[in-house]
XYZ file of C-alpha atoms in Angstrom:
494
model
C -11.034 -8.777 13.548
C -7.690 -8.197 15.230
C -4.648 -7.865 13.017
C -1.480 -9.893 13.414
C 0.271 -6.926 15.028
C -2.613 -6.343 17.430
C -2.597 -9.968 18.570
C 1.187 -10.089 19.000
C 1.509 -6.705 20.699
C -1.335 -7.519 23.095
C 0.875 -10.142 24.735
C 3.636 -7.611 25.455
C 6.311 -10.325 25.606
C 8.152 -9.705 22.323
C 10.521 -7.055 20.986
C 9.972 -5.111 17.764
C 12.507 -7.362 16.045
C 10.585 -10.434 17.218
C 7.357 -8.988 15.824
C 9.012 -8.297 12.464
C 10.288 -11.894 12.394
C 6.778 -13.225 13.015
C 5.360 -10.937 10.339
C 7.841 -12.324 7.825
C 7.030 -15.896 8.819
C 3.277 -15.299 8.636
C 3.810 -13.770 5.184
C 5.230 -17.123 4.041
C 2.498 -19.110 5.781
C 0.718 -19.773 2.482
C 3.929 -21.110 0.947
C 4.399 -23.493 3.887
C 0.755 -24.601 3.744
C 0.923 -25.323 -0.002
C 4.219 -27.195 0.229
C 3.093 -29.266 3.233
C -0.517 -29.716 1.996
C -1.523 -28.895 5.554
C -2.939 -26.119 7.714
C -0.242 -23.903 9.214
C -0.854 -22.043 12.485
C 1.503 -19.587 14.209
C 1.310 -19.423 18.032
C 2.823 -16.949 20.497
C 2.987 -17.285 24.253
C 0.607 -15.272 26.436
C 1.320 -13.661 29.794
C -0.389 -16.575 31.591
C 1.918 -19.092 29.835
C -0.717 -20.272 27.398
C -0.523 -19.793 23.605
C -2.692 -17.822 21.186
C -2.995 -18.259 17.417
C -1.837 -15.115 15.588
C -1.796 -16.407 11.986
C -3.300 -19.256 9.966
C -2.873 -20.389 6.369
C -4.984 -23.028 4.619
C -3.511 -25.246 1.864
C -4.691 -24.361 -1.623
C -4.260 -27.924 -2.926
C -5.780 -29.909 -0.074
C -8.789 -29.809 2.241
C -8.484 -27.575 5.274
C -9.088 -28.886 8.785
C -10.166 -25.509 10.147
C -13.277 -24.314 8.353
C -13.755 -21.656 11.055
C -11.219 -18.979 11.773
C -8.752 -20.111 14.441
C -6.841 -16.818 14.713
C -7.287 -15.272 18.157
C -8.102 -18.610 19.831
C -6.034 -20.151 22.610
C -4.249 -23.416 21.979
C -6.537 -26.415 22.412
C -5.822 -28.959 25.175
C -4.891 -31.755 22.740
C -2.076 -29.604 21.266
C -0.962 -27.813 24.430
C 1.650 -30.333 25.591
C 3.171 -30.630 22.126
C 3.324 -26.856 21.559
C 4.743 -26.242 25.025
C 7.330 -28.974 24.468
C 8.548 -27.414 21.227
C 8.675 -23.982 22.860
C 10.643 -25.174 25.902
C 13.057 -27.553 24.146
C 13.615 -25.535 20.942
C 13.204 -28.841 19.105
C 10.624 -30.086 16.591
C 7.989 -32.253 18.314
C 5.870 -34.665 16.250
C 2.679 -36.287 17.508
C 3.246 -39.915 18.520
C -0.181 -41.037 17.309
C -2.902 -39.577 15.078
C -4.657 -36.581 16.599
C -8.412 -36.523 16.078
C -9.915 -33.178 15.169
C -13.688 -33.100 14.677
C -13.715 -36.829 13.783
C -10.855 -36.375 11.273
C -7.510 -38.114 11.870
C -4.627 -35.666 11.689
C -0.901 -35.579 12.229
C 0.489 -32.583 14.102
C 4.038 -31.269 14.027
C 5.112 -28.465 16.385
C 8.097 -26.397 15.199
C 9.784 -23.831 17.460
C 10.199 -20.383 15.893
C 13.818 -19.548 16.647
C 15.145 -16.050 16.014
C 18.837 -15.328 15.614
C 19.986 -12.628 18.042
C 22.522 -10.003 17.039
C 23.019 -8.298 20.383
C 25.383 -10.968 21.693
C 23.249 -11.630 24.765
C 22.000 -14.944 23.384
C 22.817 -16.769 20.206
C 19.120 -17.478 19.583
C 15.793 -17.744 21.381
C 12.328 -19.193 20.818
C 9.620 -16.586 20.196
C 6.727 -18.815 19.183
C 5.654 -22.108 17.639
C 4.396 -23.151 14.201
C 2.071 -26.149 14.029
C 1.490 -28.201 10.914
C -1.878 -30.005 10.826
C -2.014 -32.711 8.141
C -5.343 -34.289 7.198
C -4.817 -38.084 7.198
C -8.363 -38.715 6.060
C -7.400 -37.847 2.480
C -4.217 -39.892 2.419
C -3.379 -41.289 -1.031
C -0.312 -42.437 -2.908
C 1.773 -39.264 -3.239
C 3.060 -38.108 -6.605
C 6.684 -37.161 -7.208
C 5.678 -33.505 -7.012
C 3.948 -34.018 -3.663
C 6.995 -35.855 -2.312
C 9.299 -33.026 -3.433
C 6.960 -30.377 -2.023
C 6.892 -32.225 1.296
C 10.694 -32.455 1.354
C 10.925 -28.711 0.696
C 8.438 -28.059 3.512
C 10.474 -30.193 5.921
C 13.644 -28.316 4.954
C 11.930 -24.986 5.692
C 10.562 -26.256 9.016
C 14.079 -27.294 10.051
C 15.323 -23.832 9.047
C 12.590 -22.225 11.161
C 13.759 -24.338 14.105
C 17.406 -23.317 13.715
C 16.753 -19.592 13.098
C 17.681 -19.429 9.410
C 14.164 -18.862 8.037
C 12.698 -16.380 7.401
C 15.547 -14.126 6.293
C 15.092 -10.469 7.247
C 17.495 -9.520 4.444
C 14.973 -10.703 1.853
C 12.854 -8.059 0.077
C 9.651 -7.071 1.859
C 6.230 -6.382 0.375
C 6.450 -8.545 -2.754
C 5.272 -6.923 -5.939
C 1.931 -7.826 -7.461
C 2.189 -11.274 -9.009
C 4.681 -12.783 -6.551
C 5.095 -16.502 -7.404
C 3.488 -19.216 -5.301
C 4.288 -22.913 -5.003
C 1.374 -23.863 -7.259
C 2.565 -21.453 -9.980
C 5.822 -23.319 -10.485
C 8.599 -24.733 -8.297
C 12.155 -25.628 -9.202
C 14.535 -27.292 -6.776
C 18.251 -26.935 -7.387
C 21.222 -28.439 -5.587
C 24.182 -26.610 -4.095
C 25.801 -26.380 -7.547
C 22.703 -24.830 -9.129
C 21.681 -28.002 -11.019
C 17.940 -28.574 -11.292
C 16.854 -31.713 -9.446
C 13.092 -31.137 -9.835
C 10.856 -28.863 -11.909
C 7.083 -28.875 -11.528
C 4.982 -28.986 -14.728
C 3.939 -25.347 -14.308
C 7.564 -24.259 -13.887
C 8.603 -26.153 -17.018
C 5.698 -24.611 -18.965
C 6.787 -21.116 -17.955
C 10.301 -21.741 -19.288
C 8.901 -23.387 -22.428
C 6.964 -20.219 -23.200
C 10.233 -18.281 -23.014
C 11.779 -20.556 -25.651
C 13.331 -23.411 -23.657
C 12.226 -26.653 -25.361
C 14.057 -29.291 -23.294
C 13.820 -30.750 -19.787
C 14.995 -28.560 -16.914
C 16.050 -31.423 -14.674
C 19.781 -32.034 -14.872
C 20.379 -28.561 -16.343
C 22.107 -25.630 -14.693
C 19.334 -23.093 -14.111
C 21.820 -20.243 -14.473
C 22.971 -21.510 -17.886
C 19.386 -22.027 -19.061
C 18.380 -18.464 -18.185
C 21.567 -17.118 -19.797
C 20.650 -18.799 -23.072
C 17.078 -17.506 -22.908
C 17.786 -13.830 -22.315
C 18.718 -11.963 -25.531
C 22.239 -10.455 -25.380
C 20.878 -7.003 -26.174
C 18.437 -7.004 -23.246
C 19.464 -5.401 -19.976
C 19.406 -7.967 -17.171
C 18.553 -7.302 -13.538
C 21.786 -7.531 -11.541
C 20.027 -9.779 -8.992
C 19.244 -12.460 -11.607
C 22.512 -14.462 -11.122
C 22.062 -14.803 -7.350
C 18.416 -15.827 -7.798
C 18.927 -18.562 -10.410
C 21.871 -19.989 -8.445
C 19.868 -19.901 -5.205
C 22.572 -18.029 -3.334
C 20.378 -15.267 -1.922
C 16.717 -14.892 -0.838
C 15.788 -12.471 -3.593
C 13.243 -11.811 -6.333
C 13.682 -10.817 -9.952
C 12.023 -11.010 -13.378
C 13.291 -12.644 -16.543
C 11.882 -11.674 -19.934
C 12.260 -13.478 -23.257
C 10.117 -13.752 -26.399
C 7.569 -11.367 -24.939
C 7.057 -13.538 -21.857
C 7.895 -12.311 -18.357
C 8.496 -14.816 -15.569
C 8.859 -13.729 -11.954
C 11.415 -15.684 -9.917
C 11.876 -15.965 -6.165
C 14.785 -17.865 -4.632
C 14.734 -19.375 -1.140
C 18.131 -20.816 -0.169
C 17.894 -24.103 1.750
C 20.307 -24.645 4.628
C 21.146 -27.413 7.047
C 22.474 -25.918 10.306
C 23.817 -22.933 8.397
C 25.317 -24.885 5.478
C 23.710 -24.256 2.091
C 22.338 -27.464 0.575
C 20.457 -26.030 -2.410
C 17.482 -23.775 -3.025
C 13.853 -23.513 -3.986
C 13.119 -21.256 -6.968
C 9.469 -20.291 -7.321
C 8.408 -19.033 -10.741
C 5.280 -17.547 -12.246
C 4.330 -16.292 -15.697
C 3.397 -12.666 -15.008
C 3.329 -11.454 -18.612
C -0.276 -10.266 -18.429
C 0.249 -8.615 -15.026
C 3.337 -6.729 -16.228
C 1.437 -5.690 -19.366
C -1.364 -4.305 -17.205
C 1.147 -2.497 -14.993
C 2.749 -0.935 -18.073
C -0.661 0.163 -19.308
C -1.361 1.783 -15.937
C 1.999 3.574 -16.016
C 1.243 4.818 -19.529
C -2.240 5.885 -18.451
C -0.869 7.757 -15.426
C 1.702 9.517 -17.608
C -1.026 10.477 -20.100
C -3.273 11.862 -17.353
C -0.393 13.887 -15.894
C 0.408 15.244 -19.346
C -3.253 16.243 -19.830
C -3.274 18.090 -16.495
C -0.012 19.793 -17.465
C -1.423 20.957 -20.792
C -4.678 22.130 -19.194
C -2.633 24.110 -16.672
C -0.607 25.692 -19.499
C -3.762 26.555 -21.435
C -5.369 28.099 -18.358
C -2.270 30.169 -17.676
C -2.367 31.351 -21.290
C -5.996 32.403 -20.846
C -5.095 34.201 -17.618
C -2.263 36.014 -19.385
C -4.627 37.127 -22.173
C -7.085 38.420 -19.573
C -4.269 40.286 -17.834
C -3.192 41.928 -21.102
C -6.771 42.865 -21.901
C -7.257 44.324 -18.409
C -4.209 46.539 -18.791
C -5.414 47.892 -22.140
C -8.987 48.661 -21.170
C -9.894 52.218 -20.180
C -12.928 51.272 -18.103
C -12.306 50.678 -14.395
C -15.335 48.394 -14.201
C -14.143 46.274 -17.154
C -10.611 46.167 -15.767
C -11.915 44.916 -12.422
C -14.086 42.237 -14.064
C -11.184 40.998 -16.198
C -8.862 40.887 -13.151
C -11.372 38.809 -11.222
C -11.773 36.413 -14.153
C -7.976 36.141 -14.348
C -7.720 35.133 -10.677
C -10.452 32.530 -11.067
C -8.664 30.936 -14.011
C -5.362 31.009 -12.088
C -6.983 29.243 -9.126
C -8.149 26.386 -11.374
C -4.693 26.217 -12.976
C -3.110 25.707 -9.538
C -5.123 22.504 -9.016
C -4.191 21.102 -12.430
C -0.547 21.968 -11.841
C -0.622 19.978 -8.581
C -2.307 16.998 -10.280
C 0.319 17.034 -13.040
C 3.040 16.348 -10.451
C 1.613 13.165 -8.887
C 0.342 9.702 -9.780
C -2.972 9.880 -7.915
C -6.109 11.850 -8.608
C -6.026 13.236 -5.084
C -4.295 16.428 -3.987
C -2.818 17.784 -0.803
C -5.168 20.737 -0.531
C -2.985 22.518 2.010
C -0.351 22.922 -0.689
C -2.974 24.062 -3.196
C -4.468 26.606 -0.809
C -1.033 27.998 0.082
C -0.540 28.770 -3.607
C -4.085 30.130 -3.943
C -3.434 32.642 -1.152
C -0.580 34.089 -3.185
C -3.089 34.946 -5.920
C -4.851 37.256 -3.473
C -1.662 39.259 -2.883
C -2.319 41.236 -6.038
C -5.614 42.451 -4.573
C -3.995 43.205 -1.220
C -1.573 45.549 -2.927
C -4.399 47.862 -3.997
C -4.011 51.571 -3.056
C -4.696 52.348 0.618
C -5.287 48.645 1.428
C -2.799 46.666 3.529
C -4.018 43.139 4.144
C -2.270 40.183 5.744
C -3.477 36.592 5.500
C -3.061 33.892 8.131
C -3.883 30.227 7.690
C -4.363 27.697 10.514
C -5.419 24.056 10.664
C -5.209 21.487 7.860
C -7.427 20.681 4.896
C -5.763 17.312 4.209
C -6.015 15.285 1.007
C -9.079 15.756 -1.218
C -10.234 14.154 -4.485
C -9.369 16.243 -7.532
C -13.023 16.718 -8.472
C -13.578 18.572 -5.203
C -10.254 20.412 -5.061
C -11.114 22.628 -8.031
C -14.491 23.988 -6.801
C -13.167 24.444 -3.240
C -10.050 26.298 -4.443
C -12.168 28.556 -6.627
C -14.726 29.203 -3.868
C -12.049 30.066 -1.274
C -10.364 32.365 -3.774
C -13.650 34.262 -4.076
C -14.229 34.371 -0.304
C -10.725 35.593 0.549
C -10.738 38.068 -2.364
C -14.041 39.513 -1.137
C -12.658 39.796 2.393
C -9.638 41.764 1.157
C -11.307 43.724 -1.607
C -14.491 44.726 0.218
C -14.004 43.974 3.909
C -10.603 45.685 4.159
C -10.965 48.205 1.360
C -8.915 51.309 2.106
C -7.591 50.130 5.472
C -5.134 47.781 7.184
C -6.316 44.428 8.519
C -6.001 40.676 8.764
C -7.825 37.831 7.024
C -7.676 34.529 8.923
C -8.504 31.186 7.324
C -9.041 28.299 9.759
C -9.592 24.728 8.517
C -10.898 21.979 10.809
C -11.257 18.453 9.469
C -12.917 15.421 11.033
C -13.835 12.055 9.533
C -17.270 13.382 8.611
C -16.847 17.085 7.939
C -14.531 19.827 6.704
C -15.203 23.266 8.198
C -13.483 26.381 6.880
C -13.918 29.720 8.644
C -12.717 32.911 6.946
C -12.612 35.980 9.230
C -11.579 39.547 8.475
C -11.093 42.603 10.690
C -12.677 44.943 8.179
C -15.814 47.003 7.751
C -18.293 44.211 8.301
C -21.646 43.627 6.647
C -23.838 46.720 6.440
C -26.931 45.859 8.472
C -26.063 42.186 8.023
C -26.805 42.237 4.304
C -25.057 39.710 2.067
C -23.778 40.804 -1.316
C -25.669 39.690 -4.423
C -22.833 40.065 -6.914
C -21.331 37.525 -9.287
C -18.701 36.469 -6.719
C -21.343 35.543 -4.133
C -23.342 33.619 -6.725
C -20.228 31.679 -7.753
C -19.463 30.823 -4.111
C -22.995 29.547 -3.452
C -23.023 27.476 -6.654
C -19.691 25.858 -5.902
C -20.216 25.141 -2.183
C -23.877 24.169 -2.216
C -24.265 22.792 -5.729
C -20.980 21.015 -6.475
C -19.771 20.175 -2.972
C -23.110 19.549 -1.276
C -22.101 21.828 1.587
C -23.401 24.931 3.312
C -22.133 28.486 3.668
C -23.138 31.246 6.073
C -22.090 34.896 6.440
C -21.959 36.456 9.893
C -21.001 39.875 11.144
C -22.180 43.405 11.607
C -21.058 46.781 10.361
C -17.720 47.856 11.819
C -16.957 44.486 13.439
C -15.654 42.436 10.525
C -17.145 39.481 8.701
C -17.013 35.744 9.292
C -17.783 33.216 6.542
C -18.409 29.607 7.670
C -18.205 26.805 5.089
C -19.179 23.207 5.978
C -18.534 20.334 3.572
C -19.699 16.783 4.461
C -16.793 14.419 3.716
C -18.973 11.308 3.723
C -20.943 12.825 0.884
C -17.685 13.510 -0.978
C -16.531 9.883 -0.719
C -19.892 8.356 -1.660
């Protein structure tokens, strides 16, 4: 299915600022649908002067008219004249008689989407049309809440038509738990006095300790009394509860957290009041805090594991220096490098919030571990790395880092022993596979034989057993060695 951006950009008639405006409006489509108890459709003009639906929101408290997805469809003939009229006149156009849609009587309102220009070329221009489709088949005596919701919807539609809604200065990407109309709605006048509070909104404030009626009260004064003096208050709270700015904030009292969102209401640029949406997000904030604590605990564990591994590596280094056997010293040095390679992965995980690592950063640090081998007597080795590994899950970063440490160490220690040369590591990643090729300019494999030592066994176990990949050694004596590692990424993500 095409995204909103794909559908808008396909028309090629709008600027980036226009697209952002439509994105903001579509983001509030659910709010408009719930307030109006109607289906809301956003239309943009096509190159052949027709219109195409780029967004649709169904009401959560009423029956939808469009049971099938309408996004991507061209405007239907019965709405074409009305939509075109709103687009051309920059005025709201209401249907003069009920419109029948699939044997259901409906009322249609077409609202021009006007965007305020800042370049001075034009004060404003129409970039699309919003249609409101109200199901008249379910008409019943409206409650006071429904009447207020409808008034709020009409205010927002008028603001859309005069270019004052949406507001690009408002925060984008609302946090988890953003309030909706059904969660709680408070309407305040220009002085900040509550003129209407839905039952859910009143319940949210009751849970914070307010035991009276909100209507007739100053919302700013109510929230001031609720918040304990010792608690630090978000600096945006005053402008939200007075409805002076399109902002979001949280208020916390008696262990209850309520999220607030203010939408100033204007009439031709003059502020006439505001809508304040509210939602009890206590459980959501508690879960978020638990996740933050869990992330911090996991990072601390990785940090301690890294410290413990570095301690083990230091003990191995001390033991290697004190041993008199060259064979034992070599074995201890190899064990030290393997432990260090694992420590690098845990150190990287300790610095982030996710359990994925940028393996290019890890491998850059792993290569430094090989420098100690390269400094062996009569051996001068240089390493070169090309390509990108990308981001890998932590459970695969450790075995791959350890395996590559072994491969590169073998290339330096055996392939280039006693001579000068280069070890090249090339990583190629696709959606399905990660291929790593390690080449050296050293002695090569004698008669094509592959070593049977502990290092080779470790490499095979890690690549084939833990990563589900394959490894192959190529080369001949005197012509260097090439090691090819293939890891299926689909298998990793399964």
